[in-house]
mmCIF file of C-alpha atoms in Angstrom:
data_model
loop_
_atom_site.group_PDB
_atom_site.id
_atom_site.type_symbol
_atom_site.label_atom_id
_atom_site.label_comp_id
_atom_site.label_asym_id
_atom_site.label_seq_id
_atom_site.Cartn_x
_atom_site.Cartn_y
_atom_site.Cartn_z
ATOM 1 C CA MET A 13 -27.720 -25.412 -14.299
ATOM 2 C CA ASN A 14 -24.887 -23.763 -12.513
ATOM 3 C CA LYS A 15 -26.342 -20.895 -10.539
ATOM 4 C CA GLN A 16 -23.135 -20.043 -8.755
ATOM 5 C CA ASP A 17 -22.064 -17.225 -11.037
ATOM 6 C CA ASP A 18 -25.341 -15.364 -10.738
ATOM 7 C CA ASN A 19 -25.075 -15.426 -6.989
ATOM 8 C CA THR A 20 -21.484 -14.302 -6.467
ATOM 9 C CA GLU A 21 -22.260 -10.646 -5.970
ATOM 10 C CA LEU A 22 -25.254 -11.431 -3.773
ATOM 11 C CA PHE A 23 -23.275 -13.795 -1.558
ATOM 12 C CA HIS A 24 -20.366 -11.406 -1.305
ATOM 13 C CA LYS A 25 -22.608 -8.526 -0.273
ATOM 14 C CA ARG A 26 -24.595 -10.614 2.169
ATOM 15 C CA MET A 27 -21.461 -11.842 3.851
ATOM 16 C CA LEU A 28 -20.249 -8.267 4.335
ATOM 17 C CA SER A 29 -23.666 -7.038 5.497
ATOM 18 C CA LEU A 30 -24.012 -4.797 2.480
ATOM 19 C CA LEU A 31 -27.558 -5.768 1.547
ATOM 20 C CA SER A 32 -30.414 -3.329 2.045
ATOM 21 C CA ASP A 33 -33.175 -4.323 4.490
ATOM 22 C CA GLU A 34 -35.387 -5.350 1.623
ATOM 23 C CA GLU A 35 -32.679 -7.441 -0.048
ATOM 24 C CA GLU A 36 -31.850 -8.998 3.284
ATOM 25 C CA GLN A 37 -35.461 -10.113 3.793
ATOM 26 C CA ALA A 38 -35.604 -11.606 0.329
ATOM 27 C CA PHE A 39 -32.324 -13.380 0.976
ATOM 28 C CA ALA A 40 -33.527 -14.850 4.276
ATOM 29 C CA ALA A 41 -36.694 -16.072 2.584
ATOM 30 C CA ARG A 42 -34.685 -17.882 -0.088
ATOM 31 C CA ILE A 43 -32.388 -19.430 2.478
ATOM 32 C CA ALA A 44 -35.403 -20.800 4.312
ATOM 33 C CA ALA A 45 -37.115 -22.095 1.185
ATOM 34 C CA GLU A 46 -34.287 -23.424 -0.989
ATOM 35 C CA GLU A 47 -31.965 -25.964 0.490
ATOM 36 C CA ASP A 48 -29.525 -25.852 -2.449
ATOM 37 C CA PHE A 49 -29.281 -22.100 -2.251
ATOM 38 C CA ALA A 50 -28.576 -22.229 1.483
ATOM 39 C CA GLN A 51 -25.866 -24.813 0.984
ATOM 40 C CA GLU A 52 -24.315 -22.904 -1.886
ATOM 41 C CA TYR A 53 -24.131 -19.799 0.281
ATOM 42 C CA GLN A 54 -22.580 -21.699 3.171
ATOM 43 C CA GLU A 55 -19.888 -23.087 0.896
ATOM 44 C CA TYR A 56 -19.168 -19.682 -0.581
ATOM 45 C CA LYS A 57 -18.968 -18.002 2.820
ATOM 46 C CA SER A 58 -16.808 -20.719 4.299
ATOM 47 C CA LEU A 59 -14.129 -20.449 1.615
ATOM 48 C CA ALA A 60 -14.405 -16.656 1.413
ATOM 49 C CA GLU A 61 -13.622 -16.372 5.131
ATOM 50 C CA VAL A 62 -10.620 -18.637 4.697
ATOM 51 C CA LEU A 63 -9.287 -16.468 1.886
ATOM 52 C CA ILE A 64 -9.833 -13.252 3.822
ATOM 53 C CA VAL A 65 -7.849 -14.589 6.770
ATOM 54 C CA GLN A 66 -5.167 -15.998 4.458
ATOM 55 C CA GLU A 67 -4.798 -12.744 2.509
ATOM 56 C CA GLY A 68 -4.743 -10.827 5.809
ATOM 57 C CA GLU A 69 -1.787 -12.895 6.941
ATOM 58 C CA GLU A 70 0.102 -12.158 3.721
ATOM 59 C CA LEU A 71 -0.576 -8.448 4.035
ATOM 60 C CA LYS A 72 0.608 -8.475 7.605
ATOM 61 C CA LYS A 73 3.795 -10.259 6.584
ATOM 62 C CA GLN A 74 4.427 -7.470 4.102
ATOM 63 C CA LEU A 75 4.037 -4.827 6.818
ATOM 64 C CA THR A 76 6.259 -6.737 9.225
ATOM 65 C CA THR A 77 8.969 -6.824 6.566
ATOM 66 C CA LEU A 78 8.508 -3.135 5.870
ATOM 67 C CA SER A 79 8.685 -2.325 9.554
ATOM 68 C CA SER A 80 11.863 -4.341 10.142
ATOM 69 C CA VAL A 81 13.544 -2.902 7.056
ATOM 70 C CA ALA A 82 12.632 0.622 8.145
ATOM 71 C CA SER A 83 13.886 0.218 11.701
ATOM 72 C CA LYS A 84 17.103 -1.442 10.554
ATOM 73 C CA SER A 85 17.984 0.918 7.761
ATOM 74 C CA GLU A 86 16.948 4.212 9.316
ATOM 75 C CA PRO A 87 19.608 4.657 11.973
ATOM 76 C CA VAL A 88 22.375 3.592 9.576
ATOM 77 C CA TRP A 89 21.092 6.020 6.995
ATOM 78 C CA TRP A 90 20.991 8.915 9.429
ATOM 79 C CA LYS A 91 24.414 8.110 10.814
ATOM 80 C CA ALA A 92 25.809 8.048 7.310
ATOM 81 C CA ALA A 93 24.048 11.314 6.547
ATOM 82 C CA ALA A 94 25.520 12.880 9.681
ATOM 83 C CA VAL A 95 29.034 11.815 8.737
ATOM 84 C CA VAL A 96 28.575 13.185 5.231
ATOM 85 C CA ALA A 97 27.226 16.422 6.690
ATOM 86 C CA ILE A 98 30.244 16.861 8.945
ATOM 87 C CA LEU A 99 32.668 16.082 6.132
ATOM 88 C CA PHE A 100 31.001 18.615 3.894
ATOM 89 C CA GLY A 101 31.007 21.131 6.715
ATOM 90 C CA ILE A 102 34.789 20.856 6.943
ATOM 91 C CA PHE A 103 35.129 20.765 3.191
ATOM 92 C CA ALA A 104 33.010 23.881 2.763
ATOM 93 C CA VAL A 105 35.370 25.963 4.870
ATOM 94 C CA TYR A 106 38.219 25.323 2.453
ATOM 95 C CA GLN A 107 36.630 25.401 -0.888
ATOM 96 C CA TRP A 108 34.031 27.211 -2.867
ATOM 97 C CA ALA A 109 32.823 25.303 -5.913
ATOM 98 C CA PRO A 110 30.490 26.501 -8.656
ATOM 99 C CA GLY A 111 27.172 24.794 -9.616
ATOM 100 C CA GLU A 112 28.381 21.735 -11.481
ATOM 101 C CA ASP A 113 30.942 20.820 -8.836
ATOM 102 C CA LEU A 114 28.572 21.471 -5.968
ATOM 103 C CA TYR A 115 26.076 19.175 -7.605
ATOM 104 C CA GLN A 116 28.666 16.422 -7.855
ATOM 105 C CA ASP A 117 29.694 16.970 -4.256
ATOM 106 C CA TYR A 118 26.261 17.012 -2.772
ATOM 107 C CA PHE A 119 24.373 14.560 -4.926
ATOM 108 C CA ASP A 120 23.932 11.044 -3.669
ATOM 109 C CA PRO A 121 21.308 8.556 -4.845
ATOM 110 C CA TYR A 122 18.261 8.389 -2.619
ATOM 111 C CA PRO A 123 17.807 4.934 -1.043
ATOM 112 C CA ASN A 124 14.768 2.755 -1.636
ATOM 113 C CA VAL A 125 12.782 3.162 1.549
ATOM 114 C CA LEU A 126 9.465 2.230 0.009
ATOM 115 C CA VAL A 127 9.361 -1.321 -1.233
ATOM 116 C CA PRO A 128 11.662 -3.870 0.322
ATOM 117 C CA THR A 129 12.977 -6.145 -2.378
ATOM 118 C CA THR A 130 12.107 -9.728 -1.562
ATOM 119 C CA ARG A 131 12.306 -12.818 -3.658
ATOM 120 C CA GLY A 132 9.629 -15.267 -4.701
ATOM 121 C CA GLN A 133 6.732 -13.123 -3.601
ATOM 122 C CA ASP A 134 3.442 -13.940 -5.269
ATOM 123 C CA SER A 135 2.363 -10.351 -5.485
ATOM 124 C CA PRO A 136 -0.027 -8.571 -7.816
ATOM 125 C CA ASP A 137 2.324 -5.604 -7.786
ATOM 126 C CA SER A 138 5.009 -7.321 -9.732
ATOM 127 C CA ILE A 139 5.893 -4.264 -11.838
ATOM 128 C CA LEU A 140 6.408 -2.321 -8.637
ATOM 129 C CA GLN A 141 8.576 -5.028 -7.126
ATOM 130 C CA ARG A 142 10.592 -5.301 -10.313
ATOM 131 C CA ALA A 143 11.050 -1.551 -10.527
ATOM 132 C CA PHE A 144 12.441 -1.308 -7.006
ATOM 133 C CA SER A 145 14.539 -4.397 -7.446
ATOM 134 C CA LYS A 146 16.215 -2.695 -10.412
ATOM 135 C CA TYR A 147 16.494 0.515 -8.423
ATOM 136 C CA ASP A 148 18.244 -1.347 -5.610
ATOM 137 C CA ARG A 149 20.660 -2.871 -8.139
ATOM 138 C CA GLU A 150 21.353 0.629 -9.506
ATOM 139 C CA ASP A 151 19.823 -0.258 -12.862
ATOM 140 C CA TYR A 152 18.274 3.206 -13.001
ATOM 141 C CA GLN A 153 17.562 3.036 -16.718
ATOM 142 C CA GLY A 154 15.534 -0.140 -16.300
ATOM 143 C CA ALA A 155 13.760 1.128 -13.185
ATOM 144 C CA SER A 156 12.915 4.388 -14.944
ATOM 145 C CA VAL A 157 10.936 2.636 -17.670
ATOM 146 C CA LEU A 158 8.944 0.646 -15.109
ATOM 147 C CA PHE A 159 8.200 3.652 -12.895
ATOM 148 C CA GLU A 160 6.938 5.544 -15.909
ATOM 149 C CA GLU A 161 4.722 2.580 -16.767
ATOM 150 C CA LEU A 162 3.337 2.450 -13.210
ATOM 151 C CA LEU A 163 2.556 6.149 -13.296
ATOM 152 C CA LYS A 164 0.561 5.695 -16.467
ATOM 153 C CA GLN A 165 -1.599 3.164 -14.633
ATOM 154 C CA ASN A 166 -1.890 5.084 -11.409
ATOM 155 C CA PRO A 167 -0.663 8.540 -10.445
ATOM 156 C CA SER A 168 1.304 8.296 -7.214
ATOM 157 C CA ASP A 169 3.458 10.896 -5.521
ATOM 158 C CA SER A 170 6.039 8.466 -4.182
ATOM 159 C CA ILE A 171 6.417 6.631 -7.488
ATOM 160 C CA GLN A 172 6.814 9.971 -9.231
ATOM 161 C CA PHE A 173 9.523 10.877 -6.753
ATOM 162 C CA TYR A 174 11.429 7.676 -7.480
ATOM 163 C CA TRP A 175 10.943 8.164 -11.207
ATOM 164 C CA ALA A 176 12.591 11.570 -10.837
ATOM 165 C CA MET A 177 15.432 9.876 -8.925
ATOM 166 C CA THR A 178 16.048 7.484 -11.814
ATOM 167 C CA LEU A 179 16.134 10.444 -14.215
ATOM 168 C CA LEU A 180 18.722 12.212 -12.058
ATOM 169 C CA ASN A 181 20.815 9.075 -11.900
ATOM 170 C CA THR A 182 20.762 8.746 -15.681
ATOM 171 C CA GLU A 183 21.690 12.401 -16.273
ATOM 172 C CA GLN A 184 18.314 13.364 -17.730
ATOM 173 C CA ASN A 185 18.422 16.620 -15.841
ATOM 174 C CA GLN A 186 15.951 18.762 -17.750
ATOM 175 C CA LYS A 187 13.351 16.033 -17.573
ATOM 176 C CA ALA A 188 14.084 15.424 -13.890
ATOM 177 C CA GLU A 189 13.606 19.123 -13.211
ATOM 178 C CA SER A 190 10.161 19.184 -14.792
ATOM 179 C CA VAL A 191 9.055 15.926 -13.123
ATOM 180 C CA LEU A 192 10.081 17.226 -9.683
ATOM 181 C CA LYS A 193 8.388 20.557 -10.350
ATOM 182 C CA GLU A 194 5.195 18.796 -11.336
ATOM 183 C CA LEU A 195 5.410 16.633 -8.219
ATOM 184 C CA MET A 196 5.518 19.711 -5.988
ATOM 185 C CA GLU A 197 2.623 21.306 -7.802
ATOM 186 C CA GLU A 198 0.405 18.230 -7.983
ATOM 187 C CA PHE A 199 1.176 16.861 -4.527
ATOM 188 C CA PRO A 200 2.248 19.778 -2.325
ATOM 189 C CA GLN A 201 1.939 17.584 0.790
ATOM 190 C CA ASN A 202 3.707 14.530 -0.580
ATOM 191 C CA GLU A 203 5.596 12.110 1.632
ATOM 192 C CA PHE A 204 8.975 13.083 0.227
ATOM 193 C CA LYS A 205 8.500 16.815 0.531
ATOM 194 C CA ALA A 206 11.900 17.799 1.901
ATOM 195 C CA GLU A 207 13.573 15.267 -0.379
ATOM 196 C CA THR A 208 11.766 16.661 -3.407
ATOM 197 C CA HIS A 209 12.899 20.215 -2.631
ATOM 198 C CA TRP A 210 16.439 19.034 -1.999
ATOM 199 C CA TYR A 211 16.816 17.203 -5.286
ATOM 200 C CA TYR A 212 14.942 19.927 -7.130
ATOM 201 C CA GLY A 213 17.435 22.426 -5.749
ATOM 202 C CA LEU A 214 20.357 20.252 -6.821
ATOM 203 C CA VAL A 215 19.101 19.779 -10.350
ATOM 204 C CA LEU A 216 18.448 23.514 -10.678
ATOM 205 C CA LEU A 217 22.009 24.093 -9.559
ATOM 206 C CA LYS A 218 23.217 21.738 -12.228
ATOM 207 C CA ASN A 219 20.988 23.417 -14.805
ATOM 208 C CA LYS A 220 22.550 26.743 -13.748
ATOM 209 C CA GLU A 221 19.405 28.243 -12.242
ATOM 210 C CA THR A 222 21.061 29.421 -9.056
ATOM 211 C CA GLU A 223 18.347 31.763 -7.761
ATOM 212 C CA ALA A 224 15.612 29.143 -8.069
ATOM 213 C CA ALA A 225 17.957 26.584 -6.497
ATOM 214 C CA LYS A 226 18.412 28.827 -3.481
ATOM 215 C CA ASP A 227 14.630 29.030 -3.051
ATOM 216 C CA ALA A 228 14.434 25.250 -3.055
ATOM 217 C CA PHE A 229 17.217 24.909 -0.468
ATOM 218 C CA LYS A 230 15.435 27.467 1.717
ATOM 219 C CA ARG A 231 12.397 25.194 1.681
ATOM 220 C CA VAL A 232 14.556 22.281 2.831
ATOM 221 C CA VAL A 233 15.890 24.375 5.725
ATOM 222 C CA GLU A 234 12.368 25.483 6.675
ATOM 223 C CA HIS A 235 10.996 21.933 6.580
ATOM 224 C CA PRO A 236 10.289 20.545 10.077
ATOM 225 C CA GLY A 237 12.289 17.335 9.449
ATOM 226 C CA THR A 238 16.047 16.934 9.539
ATOM 227 C CA PHE A 239 16.619 15.706 5.999
ATOM 228 C CA LYS A 240 19.637 17.494 4.409
ATOM 229 C CA LYS A 241 18.949 20.585 6.486
ATOM 230 C CA LYS A 242 22.584 21.169 7.260
ATOM 231 C CA GLU A 243 23.667 20.630 3.675
ATOM 232 C CA ALA A 244 21.005 22.987 2.385
ATOM 233 C CA GLN A 245 22.175 25.623 4.853
ATOM 234 C CA GLU A 246 25.780 25.159 3.711
ATOM 235 C CA LEU A 247 24.796 25.505 0.092
ATOM 236 C CA LEU A 248 22.840 28.672 0.825
ATOM 237 C CA GLU A 249 25.924 30.162 2.465
ATOM 238 C CA GLN A 250 28.154 29.188 -0.428
ATOM 239 C CA LEU A 251 26.029 30.244 -3.352
ATOM 240 C CA PRO A 252 26.507 33.760 -4.696
ATOM 241 C CA MET B 30 -12.506 15.573 -0.785
ATOM 242 C CA GLU B 31 -8.865 16.330 -1.334
ATOM 243 C CA LYS B 32 -7.464 14.951 -4.575
ATOM 244 C CA LYS B 33 -4.710 13.088 -2.811
ATOM 245 C CA GLU B 34 -7.103 11.434 -0.351
ATOM 246 C CA ALA B 35 -9.401 10.393 -3.199
ATOM 247 C CA GLN B 36 -6.488 8.909 -5.130
ATOM 248 C CA LEU B 37 -5.271 6.953 -2.136
ATOM 249 C CA GLN B 38 -8.770 5.617 -1.477
ATOM 250 C CA LYS B 39 -8.974 4.470 -5.081
ATOM 251 C CA ARG B 40 -5.655 2.677 -4.852
ATOM 252 C CA LEU B 41 -6.830 0.957 -1.669
ATOM 253 C CA ARG B 42 -10.013 -0.200 -3.420
ATOM 254 C CA ASP B 43 -7.886 -1.548 -6.266
ATOM 255 C CA GLY B 44 -5.875 -3.580 -3.771
ATOM 256 C CA ASP B 45 -2.637 -1.718 -4.559
ATOM 257 C CA ARG B 46 -0.180 -3.091 -2.009
ATOM 258 C CA LYS B 47 1.984 -0.050 -2.300
ATOM 259 C CA ALA B 48 -0.971 1.957 -0.976
ATOM 260 C CA LEU B 49 -1.055 -0.420 1.996
ATOM 261 C CA GLU B 50 2.540 0.515 2.756
ATOM 262 C CA GLN B 51 1.875 4.178 2.194
ATOM 263 C CA VAL B 52 -0.967 4.178 4.741
ATOM 264 C CA TYR B 53 1.226 2.256 7.159
ATOM 265 C CA ILE B 54 4.034 4.789 6.909
ATOM 266 C CA GLN B 55 1.871 7.886 6.723
ATOM 267 C CA TYR B 56 -0.167 7.431 9.913
ATOM 268 C CA LYS B 57 2.165 5.401 12.081
ATOM 269 C CA ASP B 58 3.499 8.200 14.283
ATOM 270 C CA ALA B 59 0.087 9.745 14.840
ATOM 271 C CA PHE B 60 -1.428 6.353 15.619
ATOM 272 C CA VAL B 61 1.300 5.405 18.074
ATOM 273 C CA ALA B 62 1.021 8.777 19.799
ATOM 274 C CA TYR B 63 -2.742 8.431 19.990
ATOM 275 C CA LEU B 64 -2.836 4.960 21.489
ATOM 276 C CA SER B 65 0.375 4.873 23.495
ATOM 277 C CA ASP B 66 -1.352 5.827 26.742
ATOM 278 C CA ARG B 67 -3.899 3.049 26.285
ATOM 279 C CA VAL B 68 -1.534 0.344 25.128
ATOM 280 C CA ILE B 69 1.553 0.192 27.216
ATOM 281 C CA VAL B 70 3.799 -2.391 25.620
ATOM 282 C CA ARG B 71 5.421 -1.009 22.523
ATOM 283 C CA ASP B 72 5.571 -4.409 20.758
ATOM 284 C CA GLN B 73 1.852 -4.842 21.194
ATOM 285 C CA LEU B 74 1.257 -1.436 19.721
ATOM 286 C CA GLU B 75 3.260 -2.242 16.588
ATOM 287 C CA ASP B 76 1.326 -5.486 16.225
ATOM 288 C CA LEU B 77 -1.982 -3.734 16.802
ATOM 289 C CA TYR B 78 -1.101 -1.074 14.250
ATOM 290 C CA GLN B 79 -0.202 -3.653 11.601
ATOM 291 C CA ASP B 80 -3.483 -5.502 12.188
ATOM 292 C CA THR B 81 -5.336 -2.209 11.967
ATOM 293 C CA VAL B 82 -3.775 -1.225 8.646
ATOM 294 C CA VAL B 83 -4.455 -4.696 7.219
ATOM 295 C CA SER B 84 -8.076 -4.490 8.342
ATOM 296 C CA LEU B 85 -8.477 -1.065 6.750
ATOM 297 C CA PHE B 86 -6.977 -2.327 3.499
ATOM 298 C CA GLN B 87 -9.174 -5.416 3.382
ATOM 299 C CA ASN B 88 -12.298 -3.405 4.109
ATOM 300 C CA PHE B 89 -11.487 -1.130 1.185
ATOM 301 C CA VAL B 90 -10.898 -4.072 -1.148
ATOM 302 C CA LEU B 91 -13.818 -6.221 -0.020
ATOM 303 C CA LYS B 92 -16.415 -3.487 0.213
ATOM 304 C CA GLN B 93 -15.065 -1.170 -2.465
ATOM 305 C CA LEU B 94 -15.392 1.458 0.216
ATOM 306 C CA GLU B 95 -15.792 5.122 -0.618
ATOM 307 C CA LEU B 96 -15.439 7.197 2.507
ATOM 308 C CA GLU B 97 -17.357 10.414 2.240
ATOM 309 C CA SER B 98 -18.064 11.712 5.716
ATOM 310 C CA SER B 99 -14.802 10.435 7.185
ATOM 311 C CA SER B 100 -11.209 10.177 5.998
ATOM 312 C CA ILE B 101 -8.760 7.289 5.787
ATOM 313 C CA LYS B 102 -7.208 8.582 8.973
ATOM 314 C CA THR B 103 -10.439 8.672 11.013
ATOM 315 C CA TYR B 104 -11.425 5.270 9.678
ATOM 316 C CA LEU B 105 -8.020 3.864 10.562
ATOM 317 C CA PHE B 106 -8.191 5.278 14.075
ATOM 318 C CA ALA B 107 -11.713 3.927 14.563
ATOM 319 C CA ILE B 108 -10.545 0.428 13.643
ATOM 320 C CA GLY B 109 -7.516 0.806 15.903
ATOM 321 C CA LYS B 110 -9.573 1.964 18.867
ATOM 322 C CA ASN B 111 -11.965 -0.959 18.490
ATOM 323 C CA LYS B 112 -9.112 -3.407 18.190
ATOM 324 C CA ALA B 113 -7.438 -1.996 21.266
ATOM 325 C CA ALA B 114 -10.708 -2.254 23.193
ATOM 326 C CA ALA B 115 -11.316 -5.835 22.055
ATOM 327 C CA HIS B 116 -7.742 -6.832 22.736
ATOM 328 C CA PHE B 117 -7.541 -5.390 26.208
ATOM 329 C CA ARG B 118 -11.159 -6.050 27.062
ATOM 330 C CA GLY B 119 -11.615 -2.438 27.968
ATOM 331 C CA PRO B 120 -14.704 -0.400 27.260
ATOM 332 C CA GLN B 121 -15.681 0.147 23.636
ATOM 333 C CA LEU B 122 -13.910 3.311 22.636
ATOM 334 C CA VAL B 123 -15.806 4.168 19.494
ATOM 335 C CA SER B 124 -19.451 5.034 19.649
ATOM 336 C CA ARG B 125 -21.473 3.627 16.789
ATOM 337 C CA GLU B 126 -22.306 7.094 15.550
ATOM 338 C CA GLU B 127 -18.712 7.670 14.564
ATOM 339 C CA ILE B 128 -18.999 5.301 11.635
ATOM 340 C CA GLU B 129 -21.683 5.220 8.977
ATOM 341 C CA PRO B 130 -23.508 1.866 8.802
ATOM 342 C CA LYS B 131 -22.267 1.128 5.291
ATOM 343 C CA GLU B 132 -18.750 1.829 6.474
ATOM 344 C CA ALA B 133 -19.081 -0.629 9.380
ATOM 345 C CA ILE B 134 -15.917 -2.629 9.805
ATOM 346 C CA TYR B 135 -15.950 -6.233 8.614
ATOM 347 C CA GLN B 136 -13.753 -8.373 10.746
ATOM 348 C CA ILE B 137 -12.766 -12.015 10.723
ATOM 349 C CA GLU B 138 -9.822 -13.486 12.591
ATOM 350 C CA LYS B 139 -8.064 -16.807 12.417
ATOM 351 C CA GLU B 140 -9.592 -17.678 15.793
ATOM 352 C CA ASN B 141 -13.052 -17.461 14.220
ATOM 353 C CA LEU B 142 -12.327 -20.182 11.669
ATOM 354 C CA SER B 143 -13.610 -23.723 12.166
ATOM 355 C CA GLU B 144 -11.334 -26.775 12.097
ATOM 356 C CA GLU B 145 -12.531 -27.503 8.604
ATOM 357 C CA GLN B 146 -11.743 -23.963 7.465
ATOM 358 C CA LEU B 147 -8.270 -24.153 8.956
ATOM 359 C CA ALA B 148 -7.655 -27.305 6.948
ATOM 360 C CA LEU B 149 -8.927 -25.508 3.836
ATOM 361 C CA LYS B 150 -6.538 -22.659 4.526
ATOM 362 C CA LYS B 151 -3.548 -24.978 4.743
ATOM 363 C CA ALA B 152 -4.586 -26.673 1.519
ATOM 364 C CA PHE B 153 -5.125 -23.332 -0.220
ATOM 365 C CA GLU B 154 -1.563 -22.299 0.543
ATOM 366 C CA ARG B 155 -0.353 -25.351 -1.392
ATOM 367 C CA LEU B 156 -2.355 -24.610 -4.524
ATOM 368 C CA SER B 157 -0.736 -23.313 -7.709
ATOM 369 C CA ASP B 158 -0.509 -19.548 -8.218
ATOM 370 C CA SER B 159 -3.054 -19.612 -11.016
ATOM 371 C CA CYS B 160 -5.616 -21.474 -8.908
ATOM 372 C CA ARG B 161 -5.089 -19.178 -5.950
ATOM 373 C CA GLN B 162 -5.481 -16.155 -8.173
ATOM 374 C CA LEU B 163 -8.700 -17.457 -9.724
ATOM 375 C CA LEU B 164 -10.255 -18.467 -6.401
ATOM 376 C CA ARG B 165 -9.296 -15.135 -4.889
ATOM 377 C CA LEU B 166 -11.086 -13.203 -7.613
ATOM 378 C CA HIS B 167 -14.237 -15.219 -7.032
ATOM 379 C CA TYR B 168 -14.323 -15.779 -3.279
ATOM 380 C CA TYR B 169 -12.318 -12.830 -1.993
ATOM 381 C CA ARG B 170 -13.075 -10.030 -4.409
ATOM 382 C CA GLY B 171 -16.587 -11.339 -5.012
ATOM 383 C CA LEU B 172 -16.315 -10.870 -8.769
ATOM 384 C CA THR B 173 -18.672 -12.544 -11.217
ATOM 385 C CA ASP B 174 -17.240 -14.668 -14.028
ATOM 386 C CA LYS B 175 -18.057 -11.899 -16.472
ATOM 387 C CA GLU B 176 -15.955 -9.458 -14.461
ATOM 388 C CA ILE B 177 -13.171 -12.012 -14.053
ATOM 389 C CA LYS B 178 -13.040 -12.544 -17.803
ATOM 390 C CA LYS B 179 -12.546 -8.814 -18.347
ATOM 391 C CA MET B 180 -9.502 -8.642 -16.108
ATOM 392 C CA THR B 181 -7.749 -11.899 -16.951
ATOM 393 C CA ASP B 182 -6.570 -13.836 -20.010
ATOM 394 C CA TYR B 183 -9.184 -16.578 -19.734
ATOM 395 C CA LYS B 184 -10.680 -17.341 -23.126
ATOM 396 C CA ASP B 185 -14.335 -17.363 -22.104
ATOM 397 C CA ILE B 186 -16.691 -17.800 -19.194
ATOM 398 C CA ASN B 187 -16.902 -21.562 -19.601
ATOM 399 C CA THR B 188 -13.138 -21.852 -19.281
ATOM 400 C CA ILE B 189 -13.315 -19.844 -16.071
ATOM 401 C CA LYS B 190 -16.044 -22.082 -14.686
ATOM 402 C CA SER B 191 -14.203 -25.286 -15.556
ATOM 403 C CA SER B 192 -10.889 -23.963 -14.250
ATOM 404 C CA ARG B 193 -12.538 -22.975 -11.003
ATOM 405 C CA SER B 194 -14.144 -26.354 -10.508
ATOM 406 C CA ARG B 195 -10.789 -28.002 -11.273
ATOM 407 C CA CYS B 196 -9.111 -25.774 -8.670
ATOM 408 C CA LEU B 197 -11.796 -26.525 -6.077
ATOM 409 C CA LYS B 198 -11.382 -30.226 -6.711
ATOM 410 C CA LYS B 199 -7.640 -29.909 -6.272
ATOM 411 C CA LEU B 200 -8.175 -27.909 -3.092
ATOM 412 C CA LYS B 201 -10.406 -30.576 -1.621
ATOM 413 C CA SER B 202 -7.989 -33.330 -2.557
ATOM 414 C CA LEU B 203 -5.147 -31.455 -0.837
ATOM 415 C CA ILE B 204 -7.070 -31.438 2.444
ATOM 416 C CA HIS B 205 -6.861 -35.204 2.596
ATOM 417 C CA GLU B 206 -3.204 -35.497 1.689
#
């Protein structure tokens, strides 16, 4: 008879020291009395430790990639943002544009800073990888469907943010507005707080809700970070 | 517990790799600030932080951890402090009282593996995706065949058993290649 299946949970818990004192005593007694049982446990533990170390290495690789992508892309991104900010500063002196035009002028797609797209990764998060791969290739329609699917499985503030980004990039502005609003209400402390207010402000502008848009831009200005602060300030000065 | 914290803990238990990245990003600055006076070389700190986040993630997955008295952040810092102490052979920085016994950190490093285990590891990396997946569910997640059947496309428990023994056989044969 194959006893292995019955013992999986027991072995797993024992290895991680999760047994109660009583269970631990019973376990030790069995180890002492039953040679087969002892051997079975040793085999389980030996391979389990291998897999834990192996999985740990894969996870670390993922973080190393994330870290190198973040440190490479960040400065470029901020430099680009600074240039854009200066250009708009000059531009703003000469021209006042109403909502629709301002939206066009100020809107740019938010970069993928979350999931570096890599090839050939044997990852359980394949929907996530696929979604961001499409996002990176500017297939916003395709990415949108996958983000929505992911959110059904697991609510996540950052995925919801990127879903809203795909909606903005596919001109689904009313829907984008409500998704961003919900994001702020459900996750007031989310990672992309300033970004959420910024894009929420822009979409309100586009949807001709100027007063509400101004509130959103004020939040961007008040946010401790530097994201789009200058642009938000410019917009506040320009809007009636 | 805050809703957001509870959700993140759940995603960590589920082994959601995006949650791994989220934790990494979310606490990095605070962690670096906290340990920068203890760990001088910046490169070491990055490395230490990555190991710490990985250890947190694996503890959540392996133990299906539900932190009640502490938060992800305190747990993360506790792991980091212990790692820093072990790494630099300094005094233990976390008193035992800071962590509940059931939340004790499980730790295994490559250095702890035997020669035989290292050979197994190399062989495992050459297995097919389906074998790796199946062995992971059993030996890493500690799931019973009944539970594995529920979350995979295997036809029945006997198929799982026979597939596993086929994969183990393959694994052992790869060691000798």
